Amino acid sequence: MSKFIRTTARAALVNRFGGPEVIEVAECGMPVPNDNQVLVRNHAAGINPVETYIRAGQYAKLPTTPYVTGKDGAGVVEFVGANVKNVKIGDRVWYGMESGSAADYINVTRPFLLPEGVTFSEGASLGVPYLTAYRALFHLAGAKTGDVILVHGASGGVGSALMQLAAWKNIEAVGTAGSKHGVQFVKRLGAKQVYNHSEAGYVSKMRADYPGGFNFIFEMAAHTNLNTDLGLLAPRGKVAVIGNRDETKINARQLMATEGAVFGVALGLSTDAELSDFGTNIVKFLQETEFRPLINKEYSLEQIGQAHKDIMENSGAKGNLVVKLVE
Ligand SMILES: NC(=O)c1ccc[n+]([C@@H]2O[C@H](COP(=O)([O-])OP(=O)(O)OC[C@H]3O[C@@H](n4cnc5c(N)ncnc54)[C@H](OP(=O)(O)O)[C@@H]3O)[C@@H](O)[C@H]2O)c1
């Protein structure tokens, strides 16, 4: 550890699985990068629902406790492992799907350069939301110009990323949000039409406005919407299940009417090569457009438990939640 001046730094630790109150911010030993990693001085960390499932001990793959929560972040490179070639000391970077971003320092295996003008909070919002959106929209669905898509839940992290990535490739995107301000928010993301999924009758309106149906539906709440989605597909259209929190009942006959299909999305099944490819393309998207991740709320590291509560309990999303580590 002699090559680093600091020996300890703050980290948000989960000592045992449980509610948001189990997160403890403490001074911990500095992470020591290996030859394939860089050491990043974090300026911001993203908050995602998956981190709350893991903290609660309700996820397929669980780390051993204690662990530092957080997968996404952005900051400045302070040390570069011998085998890392794409970044250098002093570079501003973002990353996603790493371990332990809610901390002053983290070892990162897949750093991506943060283009000039993109803030650290924006960079920290790219990871899981944009990597998931990229995987779902381009890698798995193969959506292209000419397709009409529905993002069912476009106001949150993944949904807003889907809307922006679709607009980048001239894919016509229709979105939903659950509040008035959410509807306004999604309109600003390049949506052709926005519906309020809390209002009675919105599905009939969608059906009347889009009688040809949707080529793809990206679903954030399949436990509520899957059966409805099957009736909104274009011939040979597909539903991509991204979010689901309970069991649901469907009438599969609807799939016969359109020769439609349903598939699941799992960012965690991405290979390293795929994640590198998605990240590289997300950097291109930032360079080629003026779209940026939209920050709903920023928290201090000490407030991370509140951020975990808010992402699960607050409806009326408007983009991403972020922990700021440097003011
Ligand atoms: N499969 C994967 O690999 C993967 C990866 C990342 C995330 N996810 C999952 O995807 C979901 C969204 O993640 P996120 O980061 O975007 O969360 P988020 O920022 O909390 O957003 C949640 C979204 O779901 C919407 N929503 C709530 N009720 C809905 C309903 N009845 N119909 C349609 N939409 C509804 C919310 O809209 P309002 O708040 O406006 O109502 C909001 O747009 C979560 O369940 C997450 O666990 C899965």
Tab-separated table of C-alpha atoms in Angstrom, residues 136-145 147 149 169 171 216 218:
chain	number	residue	atom	x	y	z
A	136	ALA	CA	-32.201	-4.354	-24.187
A	137	LEU	CA	-32.695	-1.976	-27.118
A	138	PHE	CA	-29.817	-2.819	-29.453
A	139	HIS	CA	-28.094	-6.025	-28.305
A	140	LEU	CA	-31.196	-8.149	-27.516
A	141	ALA	CA	-34.107	-6.475	-29.357
A	142	GLY	CA	-32.086	-5.234	-32.328
A	143	ALA	CA	-34.417	-2.214	-32.635
A	144	LYS	CA	-33.763	0.017	-35.634
A	145	THR	CA	-34.978	3.159	-37.391
A	147	ASP	CA	-39.545	0.649	-35.395
A	149	ILE	CA	-41.400	1.246	-29.358
A	169	LYS	CA	-30.973	6.190	-33.583
A	171	ILE	CA	-36.410	5.087	-33.362
A	216	PHE	CA	-41.084	-3.601	-29.018
A	218	PHE	CA	-39.702	-2.293	-22.831
